[in-house]
mmCIF file of C-alpha atoms in Angstrom:
data_model
loop_
_atom_site.group_PDB
_atom_site.id
_atom_site.type_symbol
_atom_site.label_atom_id
_atom_site.label_comp_id
_atom_site.label_asym_id
_atom_site.label_seq_id
_atom_site.Cartn_x
_atom_site.Cartn_y
_atom_site.Cartn_z
ATOM 1 C CA MET A 1 -14.569 9.514 -5.330
ATOM 2 C CA LYS A 2 -11.347 9.725 -7.683
ATOM 3 C CA LEU A 3 -7.784 8.948 -6.086
ATOM 4 C CA SER A 4 -4.728 9.529 -7.833
ATOM 5 C CA GLY A 5 -0.707 10.570 -6.662
ATOM 6 C CA THR A 6 1.172 8.973 -4.164
ATOM 7 C CA ILE A 7 -0.903 7.256 -1.300
ATOM 8 C CA THR A 8 1.818 5.728 1.348
ATOM 9 C CA ALA A 9 1.551 2.290 2.685
ATOM 10 C CA LEU A 10 2.708 3.070 5.764
ATOM 11 C CA VAL A 11 4.204 0.802 8.027
ATOM 12 C CA THR A 12 3.015 0.050 11.704
ATOM 13 C CA PRO A 13 5.780 0.881 14.046
ATOM 14 C CA PHE A 14 6.373 -1.458 17.212
ATOM 15 C CA ALA A 15 8.082 -0.324 20.422
ATOM 16 C CA THR A 16 10.767 -2.747 22.051
ATOM 17 C CA ASP A 17 8.014 -5.025 23.884
ATOM 18 C CA GLY A 18 6.370 -5.796 20.513
ATOM 19 C CA SER A 19 3.045 -3.575 21.301
ATOM 20 C CA VAL A 20 2.098 -0.790 18.725
ATOM 21 C CA ASP A 21 4.043 2.297 19.140
ATOM 22 C CA TYR A 22 1.263 5.156 18.866
ATOM 23 C CA GLY A 23 3.932 8.033 19.478
ATOM 24 C CA ARG A 24 5.995 6.605 16.683
ATOM 25 C CA LEU A 25 2.753 6.101 14.264
ATOM 26 C CA GLN A 26 1.985 9.959 14.848
ATOM 27 C CA ALA A 27 5.583 11.210 13.832
ATOM 28 C CA LEU A 28 5.234 9.045 10.749
ATOM 29 C CA VAL A 29 1.938 10.213 9.650
ATOM 30 C CA GLU A 30 2.737 13.535 10.523
ATOM 31 C CA ALA A 31 5.742 13.383 8.276
ATOM 32 C CA GLN A 32 3.726 12.063 5.654
ATOM 33 C CA THR A 33 1.483 15.022 5.601
ATOM 34 C CA ALA A 34 3.891 17.337 5.961
ATOM 35 C CA ALA A 35 5.617 16.065 2.610
ATOM 36 C CA GLY A 36 2.252 16.835 0.707
ATOM 37 C CA ILE A 37 1.542 13.058 0.026
ATOM 38 C CA GLU A 38 -1.928 12.464 -1.375
ATOM 39 C CA GLY A 39 -2.689 9.747 0.883
ATOM 40 C CA ILE A 40 -1.926 7.199 3.574
ATOM 41 C CA CYS A 41 -2.992 3.278 3.531
ATOM 42 C CA SER A 42 -3.256 2.173 7.031
ATOM 43 C CA VAL A 43 -2.769 -1.609 7.802
ATOM 44 C CA GLY A 44 -2.192 -2.711 4.574
ATOM 45 C CA THR A 45 0.240 -5.649 3.880
ATOM 46 C CA SER A 46 3.134 -3.157 4.734
ATOM 47 C CA GLY A 47 1.463 -2.557 7.995
ATOM 48 C CA GLU A 48 1.812 -6.322 8.900
ATOM 49 C CA SER A 49 -1.956 -6.582 9.280
ATOM 50 C CA PRO A 50 -1.558 -10.419 9.345
ATOM 51 C CA THR A 51 0.091 -10.273 12.886
ATOM 52 C CA LEU A 52 -2.401 -7.607 14.293
ATOM 53 C CA SER A 53 -5.233 -8.204 16.315
ATOM 54 C CA HIS A 54 -8.545 -7.012 15.743
ATOM 55 C CA GLU A 55 -8.699 -4.659 18.494
ATOM 56 C CA GLU A 56 -5.019 -3.112 17.229
ATOM 57 C CA HIS A 57 -6.054 -3.185 13.785
ATOM 58 C CA HIS A 58 -9.088 -0.934 14.419
ATOM 59 C CA LYS A 59 -7.041 1.692 16.715
ATOM 60 C CA VAL A 60 -4.158 1.812 14.055
ATOM 61 C CA ILE A 61 -6.498 3.013 11.500
ATOM 62 C CA GLU A 62 -8.439 5.229 13.972
ATOM 63 C CA LYS A 63 -5.207 6.643 15.445
ATOM 64 C CA THR A 64 -3.737 7.231 11.731
ATOM 65 C CA ILE A 65 -7.012 9.026 10.933
ATOM 66 C CA GLU A 66 -6.975 11.130 13.832
ATOM 67 C CA PHE A 67 -3.230 12.116 13.208
ATOM 68 C CA ALA A 68 -3.429 13.155 9.519
ATOM 69 C CA GLN A 69 -6.105 15.476 10.613
ATOM 70 C CA GLY A 70 -7.938 15.536 7.269
ATOM 71 C CA LYS A 71 -4.844 16.656 5.397
ATOM 72 C CA CYS A 72 -4.484 13.438 3.079
ATOM 73 C CA LYS A 73 -6.908 10.678 2.020
ATOM 74 C CA ILE A 74 -6.994 7.729 4.181
ATOM 75 C CA VAL A 75 -7.451 4.137 2.797
ATOM 76 C CA ALA A 76 -8.291 1.431 5.678
ATOM 77 C CA GLY A 77 -6.575 -1.736 4.955
ATOM 78 C CA THR A 78 -9.800 -4.122 5.931
ATOM 79 C CA GLY A 79 -9.357 -6.809 3.450
ATOM 80 C CA ALA A 80 -8.830 -10.801 4.329
ATOM 81 C CA ASN A 81 -9.372 -14.310 3.149
ATOM 82 C CA SER A 82 -12.849 -14.917 4.769
ATOM 83 C CA THR A 83 -15.488 -12.331 3.513
ATOM 84 C CA SER A 84 -17.122 -12.383 7.161
ATOM 85 C CA GLU A 85 -13.898 -10.868 8.499
ATOM 86 C CA ALA A 86 -13.522 -8.461 5.629
ATOM 87 C CA ILE A 87 -17.000 -7.223 6.560
ATOM 88 C CA SER A 88 -16.377 -6.975 9.969
ATOM 89 C CA LEU A 89 -13.089 -4.896 9.681
ATOM 90 C CA THR A 90 -14.812 -2.475 6.704
ATOM 91 C CA LYS A 91 -17.662 -2.137 9.102
ATOM 92 C CA ALA A 92 -15.501 -1.065 11.918
ATOM 93 C CA ALA A 93 -13.765 1.320 9.653
ATOM 94 C CA ILE A 94 -17.209 2.989 8.843
ATOM 95 C CA ASP A 95 -18.319 3.334 12.286
ATOM 96 C CA MET A 96 -15.366 4.950 13.329
ATOM 97 C CA GLY A 97 -15.642 7.695 10.592
ATOM 98 C CA GLY A 98 -12.683 9.394 8.502
ATOM 99 C CA ALA A 99 -11.831 6.798 6.093
ATOM 100 C CA ASP A 100 -12.049 7.733 2.647
ATOM 101 C CA ALA A 101 -11.807 4.048 0.973
ATOM 102 C CA CYS A 102 -10.717 0.659 1.916
ATOM 103 C CA LEU A 103 -8.210 -1.843 0.133
ATOM 104 C CA GLN A 104 -9.395 -5.334 -0.185
ATOM 105 C CA VAL A 105 -6.532 -7.869 -1.118
ATOM 106 C CA THR A 106 -7.783 -10.795 -3.023
ATOM 107 C CA PRO A 107 -8.665 -13.580 -0.621
ATOM 108 C CA TYR A 108 -5.286 -15.430 -0.314
ATOM 109 C CA TYR A 109 -4.816 -19.227 0.251
ATOM 110 C CA ASN A 110 -8.152 -20.279 -0.363
ATOM 111 C CA LYS A 111 -7.805 -19.196 -3.963
ATOM 112 C CA PRO A 112 -11.517 -18.654 -4.808
ATOM 113 C CA ASN A 113 -12.860 -19.182 -8.205
ATOM 114 C CA ALA A 114 -13.826 -16.460 -10.485
ATOM 115 C CA GLU A 115 -17.526 -16.073 -9.075
ATOM 116 C CA GLY A 116 -16.282 -16.604 -5.501
ATOM 117 C CA LEU A 117 -13.887 -13.430 -6.104
ATOM 118 C CA TYR A 118 -16.785 -11.424 -7.667
ATOM 119 C CA ARG A 119 -19.493 -11.877 -4.674
ATOM 120 C CA HIS A 120 -16.638 -11.533 -2.064
ATOM 121 C CA PHE A 121 -15.668 -8.049 -3.479
ATOM 122 C CA MET A 122 -19.430 -6.962 -4.109
ATOM 123 C CA THR A 123 -20.288 -7.852 -0.533
ATOM 124 C CA VAL A 124 -18.075 -5.858 0.869
ATOM 125 C CA ALA A 125 -18.674 -2.930 -1.649
ATOM 126 C CA ASP A 126 -22.671 -3.107 -0.812
ATOM 127 C CA LEU A 127 -21.483 -2.075 2.771
ATOM 128 C CA GLY A 128 -20.980 1.620 1.328
ATOM 129 C CA LEU A 129 -17.336 2.473 1.780
ATOM 130 C CA PRO A 130 -15.479 2.965 -1.423
ATOM 131 C CA VAL A 131 -13.428 -0.162 -2.326
ATOM 132 C CA ILE A 132 -10.050 -0.404 -3.837
ATOM 133 C CA LEU A 133 -9.246 -4.083 -5.305
ATOM 134 C CA TYR A 134 -5.807 -5.069 -4.551
ATOM 135 C CA ASN A 135 -4.447 -7.448 -7.046
ATOM 136 C CA VAL A 136 -1.387 -9.029 -5.827
ATOM 137 C CA PRO A 137 -0.966 -13.104 -6.986
ATOM 138 C CA GLY A 138 2.638 -13.333 -5.787
ATOM 139 C CA ARG A 139 1.023 -13.018 -2.596
ATOM 140 C CA ALA A 140 -2.483 -14.049 -2.485
ATOM 141 C CA GLY A 141 -1.755 -17.075 -5.135
ATOM 142 C CA LYS A 142 -4.616 -15.689 -7.157
ATOM 143 C CA GLU A 143 -5.004 -13.330 -9.879
ATOM 144 C CA ILE A 144 -8.453 -11.161 -10.307
ATOM 145 C CA PRO A 145 -9.476 -12.143 -13.609
ATOM 146 C CA LEU A 146 -10.257 -9.327 -16.129
ATOM 147 C CA ASP A 147 -13.369 -10.045 -16.915
ATOM 148 C CA VAL A 148 -14.113 -10.066 -13.021
ATOM 149 C CA VAL A 149 -12.535 -6.704 -12.743
ATOM 150 C CA VAL A 150 -15.090 -5.454 -15.348
ATOM 151 C CA ARG A 151 -18.073 -6.477 -13.591
ATOM 152 C CA LEU A 152 -16.881 -5.323 -10.294
ATOM 153 C CA ALA A 153 -16.116 -2.004 -12.166
ATOM 154 C CA LYS A 154 -19.745 -1.272 -12.561
ATOM 155 C CA HIS A 155 -20.358 -1.069 -8.797
ATOM 156 C CA PRO A 156 -20.408 2.555 -7.958
ATOM 157 C CA ASN A 157 -18.373 1.827 -4.432
ATOM 158 C CA VAL A 158 -15.525 -0.235 -6.370
ATOM 159 C CA ILE A 159 -13.736 3.005 -7.532
ATOM 160 C CA ALA A 160 -9.911 1.318 -8.217
ATOM 161 C CA ILE A 161 -7.513 -1.231 -8.357
ATOM 162 C CA LYS A 162 -4.128 -1.683 -6.951
ATOM 163 C CA GLU A 163 -2.207 -3.274 -9.507
ATOM 164 C CA ALA A 164 0.713 -5.440 -7.676
ATOM 165 C CA ALA A 165 1.295 -8.313 -10.563
ATOM 166 C CA GLY A 166 4.119 -6.713 -11.764
ATOM 167 C CA SER A 167 2.514 -6.255 -15.454
ATOM 168 C CA VAL A 168 2.126 -2.896 -17.411
ATOM 169 C CA GLU A 169 0.569 -4.595 -19.937
ATOM 170 C CA ARG A 170 -2.211 -5.682 -17.317
ATOM 171 C CA VAL A 171 -2.939 -2.068 -16.819
ATOM 172 C CA SER A 172 -3.334 -1.338 -20.423
ATOM 173 C CA ALA A 173 -5.562 -4.303 -20.680
ATOM 174 C CA ILE A 174 -7.908 -3.048 -17.653
ATOM 175 C CA LYS A 175 -7.819 0.721 -19.303
ATOM 176 C CA ASN A 176 -8.863 -0.599 -22.451
ATOM 177 C CA LEU A 177 -11.682 -2.405 -20.896
ATOM 178 C CA VAL A 178 -12.787 -0.077 -18.672
ATOM 179 C CA PRO A 179 -10.849 3.407 -19.736
ATOM 180 C CA ASP A 180 -12.689 5.448 -16.629
ATOM 181 C CA PHE A 181 -11.483 3.019 -14.192
ATOM 182 C CA THR A 182 -8.690 4.273 -11.578
ATOM 183 C CA VAL A 183 -5.680 1.962 -11.763
ATOM 184 C CA LEU A 184 -2.816 2.345 -9.147
ATOM 185 C CA SER A 185 0.578 1.002 -9.208
ATOM 186 C CA GLY A 186 1.380 -1.403 -6.320
ATOM 187 C CA ASP A 187 5.072 -1.359 -7.198
ATOM 188 C CA ASP A 188 7.498 1.653 -7.062
ATOM 189 C CA SER A 189 9.821 0.486 -9.738
ATOM 190 C CA LEU A 190 6.976 0.336 -12.035
ATOM 191 C CA ALA A 191 5.039 3.148 -10.977
ATOM 192 C CA LEU A 192 6.352 5.326 -13.978
ATOM 193 C CA PRO A 193 5.551 2.789 -16.996
ATOM 194 C CA MET A 194 2.125 2.247 -15.462
ATOM 195 C CA ILE A 195 1.518 5.731 -15.284
ATOM 196 C CA ALA A 196 2.458 6.147 -18.970
ATOM 197 C CA VAL A 197 -0.064 3.595 -20.058
ATOM 198 C CA GLY A 198 -2.812 5.026 -17.891
ATOM 199 C CA ALA A 199 -2.350 4.425 -14.055
ATOM 200 C CA GLU A 200 -3.292 7.293 -11.922
ATOM 201 C CA GLY A 201 -0.833 6.773 -8.963
ATOM 202 C CA VAL A 202 0.966 4.729 -6.908
ATOM 203 C CA ILE A 203 0.284 3.290 -3.516
ATOM 204 C CA SER A 204 4.093 3.058 -2.287
ATOM 205 C CA VAL A 205 6.338 1.403 0.052
ATOM 206 C CA ALA A 206 9.226 3.677 -1.148
ATOM 207 C CA SER A 207 6.940 6.783 0.200
ATOM 208 C CA ASN A 208 7.409 5.451 3.656
ATOM 209 C CA VAL A 209 11.357 7.096 3.618
ATOM 210 C CA ILE A 210 11.243 9.335 0.647
ATOM 211 C CA PRO A 211 7.422 10.948 0.770
ATOM 212 C CA GLN A 212 8.505 14.312 -0.855
ATOM 213 C CA GLU A 213 10.488 12.484 -3.482
ATOM 214 C CA MET A 214 8.242 10.042 -4.106
ATOM 215 C CA GLY A 215 5.235 12.594 -4.531
ATOM 216 C CA ASP A 216 7.019 14.689 -6.607
ATOM 217 C CA MET A 217 7.965 12.179 -9.079
ATOM 218 C CA ILE A 218 4.583 10.925 -9.495
ATOM 219 C CA ARG A 219 3.163 14.441 -9.635
ATOM 220 C CA LEU A 220 5.366 15.349 -12.480
ATOM 221 C CA ALA A 221 4.621 12.182 -14.044
ATOM 222 C CA LEU A 222 0.755 12.580 -14.220
ATOM 223 C CA ALA A 223 1.273 16.061 -15.480
ATOM 224 C CA GLY A 224 2.967 14.537 -18.451
ATOM 225 C CA ASP A 225 6.724 15.515 -17.658
ATOM 226 C CA PHE A 226 8.521 12.190 -17.987
ATOM 227 C CA VAL A 227 12.017 13.707 -18.376
ATOM 228 C CA LYS A 228 11.903 15.065 -14.938
ATOM 229 C CA ALA A 229 10.052 12.067 -13.761
ATOM 230 C CA ARG A 230 12.624 9.611 -15.164
ATOM 231 C CA ALA A 231 15.372 11.305 -13.202
ATOM 232 C CA TYR A 232 13.703 10.987 -9.903
ATOM 233 C CA HIS A 233 13.218 7.351 -10.811
ATOM 234 C CA ALA A 234 16.825 6.782 -11.889
ATOM 235 C CA LYS A 235 18.101 8.645 -8.638
ATOM 236 C CA TYR A 236 15.704 6.325 -6.544
ATOM 237 C CA TYR A 237 15.706 3.114 -8.365
ATOM 238 C CA GLN A 238 18.138 1.660 -6.192
ATOM 239 C CA LEU A 239 16.292 2.163 -2.920
ATOM 240 C CA PHE A 240 12.883 0.926 -4.960
ATOM 241 C CA HIS A 241 15.075 -2.498 -5.520
ATOM 242 C CA ASP A 242 16.729 -2.489 -2.184
ATOM 243 C CA LEU A 243 13.175 -2.245 -0.239
ATOM 244 C CA PHE A 244 12.114 -5.684 -1.778
ATOM 245 C CA ILE A 245 15.433 -7.717 -1.424
ATOM 246 C CA ASP A 246 13.817 -9.419 1.732
ATOM 247 C CA VAL A 247 9.773 -9.769 2.056
ATOM 248 C CA ASN A 248 8.047 -6.653 2.627
ATOM 249 C CA PRO A 249 7.721 -4.600 4.874
ATOM 250 C CA VAL A 250 11.071 -6.170 6.520
ATOM 251 C CA MET A 251 13.576 -3.685 4.628
ATOM 252 C CA VAL A 252 11.204 -0.448 4.639
ATOM 253 C CA LYS A 253 11.350 -1.209 8.560
ATOM 254 C CA GLU A 254 15.072 -1.566 8.466
ATOM 255 C CA ALA A 255 15.404 1.350 6.397
ATOM 256 C CA LEU A 256 13.315 3.789 8.729
ATOM 257 C CA ALA A 257 14.862 1.969 11.831
ATOM 258 C CA LEU A 258 18.245 3.158 10.464
ATOM 259 C CA MET A 259 16.921 6.925 9.606
ATOM 260 C CA GLY A 260 15.750 6.783 13.856
ATOM 261 C CA LYS A 261 11.870 6.851 12.906
ATOM 262 C CA CYS A 262 10.934 3.163 14.298
ATOM 263 C CA GLU A 263 12.227 0.555 16.124
ATOM 264 C CA ARG A 264 13.967 -2.398 14.494
ATOM 265 C CA VAL A 265 11.136 -4.777 15.814
ATOM 266 C CA PHE A 266 8.517 -7.149 13.733
ATOM 267 C CA ARG A 267 6.406 -9.719 14.422
ATOM 268 C CA LEU A 268 6.877 -13.342 13.961
ATOM 269 C CA PRO A 269 6.880 -15.088 11.609
ATOM 270 C CA LEU A 270 8.727 -11.358 10.318
ATOM 271 C CA CYS A 271 11.752 -10.693 11.547
ATOM 272 C CA GLU A 272 15.113 -8.534 11.125
ATOM 273 C CA THR A 273 16.946 -9.058 7.775
ATOM 274 C CA ASP A 274 20.363 -10.655 7.615
ATOM 275 C CA ASP A 275 23.807 -8.451 7.941
ATOM 276 C CA ALA A 276 24.432 -8.523 4.477
ATOM 277 C CA LYS A 277 21.336 -7.337 3.172
ATOM 278 C CA LEU A 278 21.095 -4.507 5.979
ATOM 279 C CA ALA A 279 24.751 -3.469 4.837
ATOM 280 C CA GLN A 280 23.115 -2.628 1.368
ATOM 281 C CA MET A 281 20.320 -0.941 2.732
ATOM 282 C CA LYS A 282 22.748 1.258 4.677
ATOM 283 C CA LYS A 283 24.898 1.695 1.548
ATOM 284 C CA THR A 284 21.951 2.666 -0.566
ATOM 285 C CA LEU A 285 20.707 5.045 2.035
ATOM 286 C CA CYS A 286 23.958 6.856 2.536
ATOM 287 C CA SER A 287 24.320 7.098 -1.025
ATOM 288 C CA LEU A 288 21.188 9.261 -1.062
ATOM 289 C CA ASN A 289 22.387 11.263 1.635
ATOM 290 C CA LEU A 290 19.119 9.815 3.927
ATOM 291 C CA LEU A 291 21.796 8.814 6.563
#
């Protein structure tokens, strides 16, 4: 399977009592598919995966698959820093059916060595569901070394890597070593330069807010029309920036709450942003006629 285009790292909406709001989730998923998004990543970091119970984790993925009705690819966020937990979450995604791939984050906090990383990802890949590696050293505290990426890319079920290390040069290095391996940007503001050197798309936070526009920008870039794609980038750059002035996914949920698409509810240790950052987000959304 080949992944390309825009895959939305979908938020998990909560009701005012803190429970998962499946009605809001359905509306968010349907808005994504109506905008022609290529994929949805369910219960990744942007979906507040660390604070969902295993039962909620399974149900949010299952409901996302149901609500999408086969209109886009579904990537299940089933990574963990314990291999046994990643296996359990991935097996559940396989058993429910409908997931096209899973996103496997670099094991965080325990920071395994290169061989430990290799064995971790290989063990999950052996389960049969296509795997997207997730390189995010800023959160995981550990980078997936290039030689490990090369080794893993030989596995038929390891189909892509999400690059969220903030390095365009690393995309070039991966494509130089394994030219046919799919690279997806993990940063909205770096999606265009990463595509310019060989990335095939983006796993996007911004597309929660602007699915049509983000999808159009990436499709233009993949078609080689960087003049028009850059115009989109320039228009929405401030949004890309402001979505990360507080820890993700706080600002994207703040934006969606301002737009009336979810409640302003988080689970601790995440909480609302401060008044200054909220005002900045409101200003940016107004400038783009999104409010």
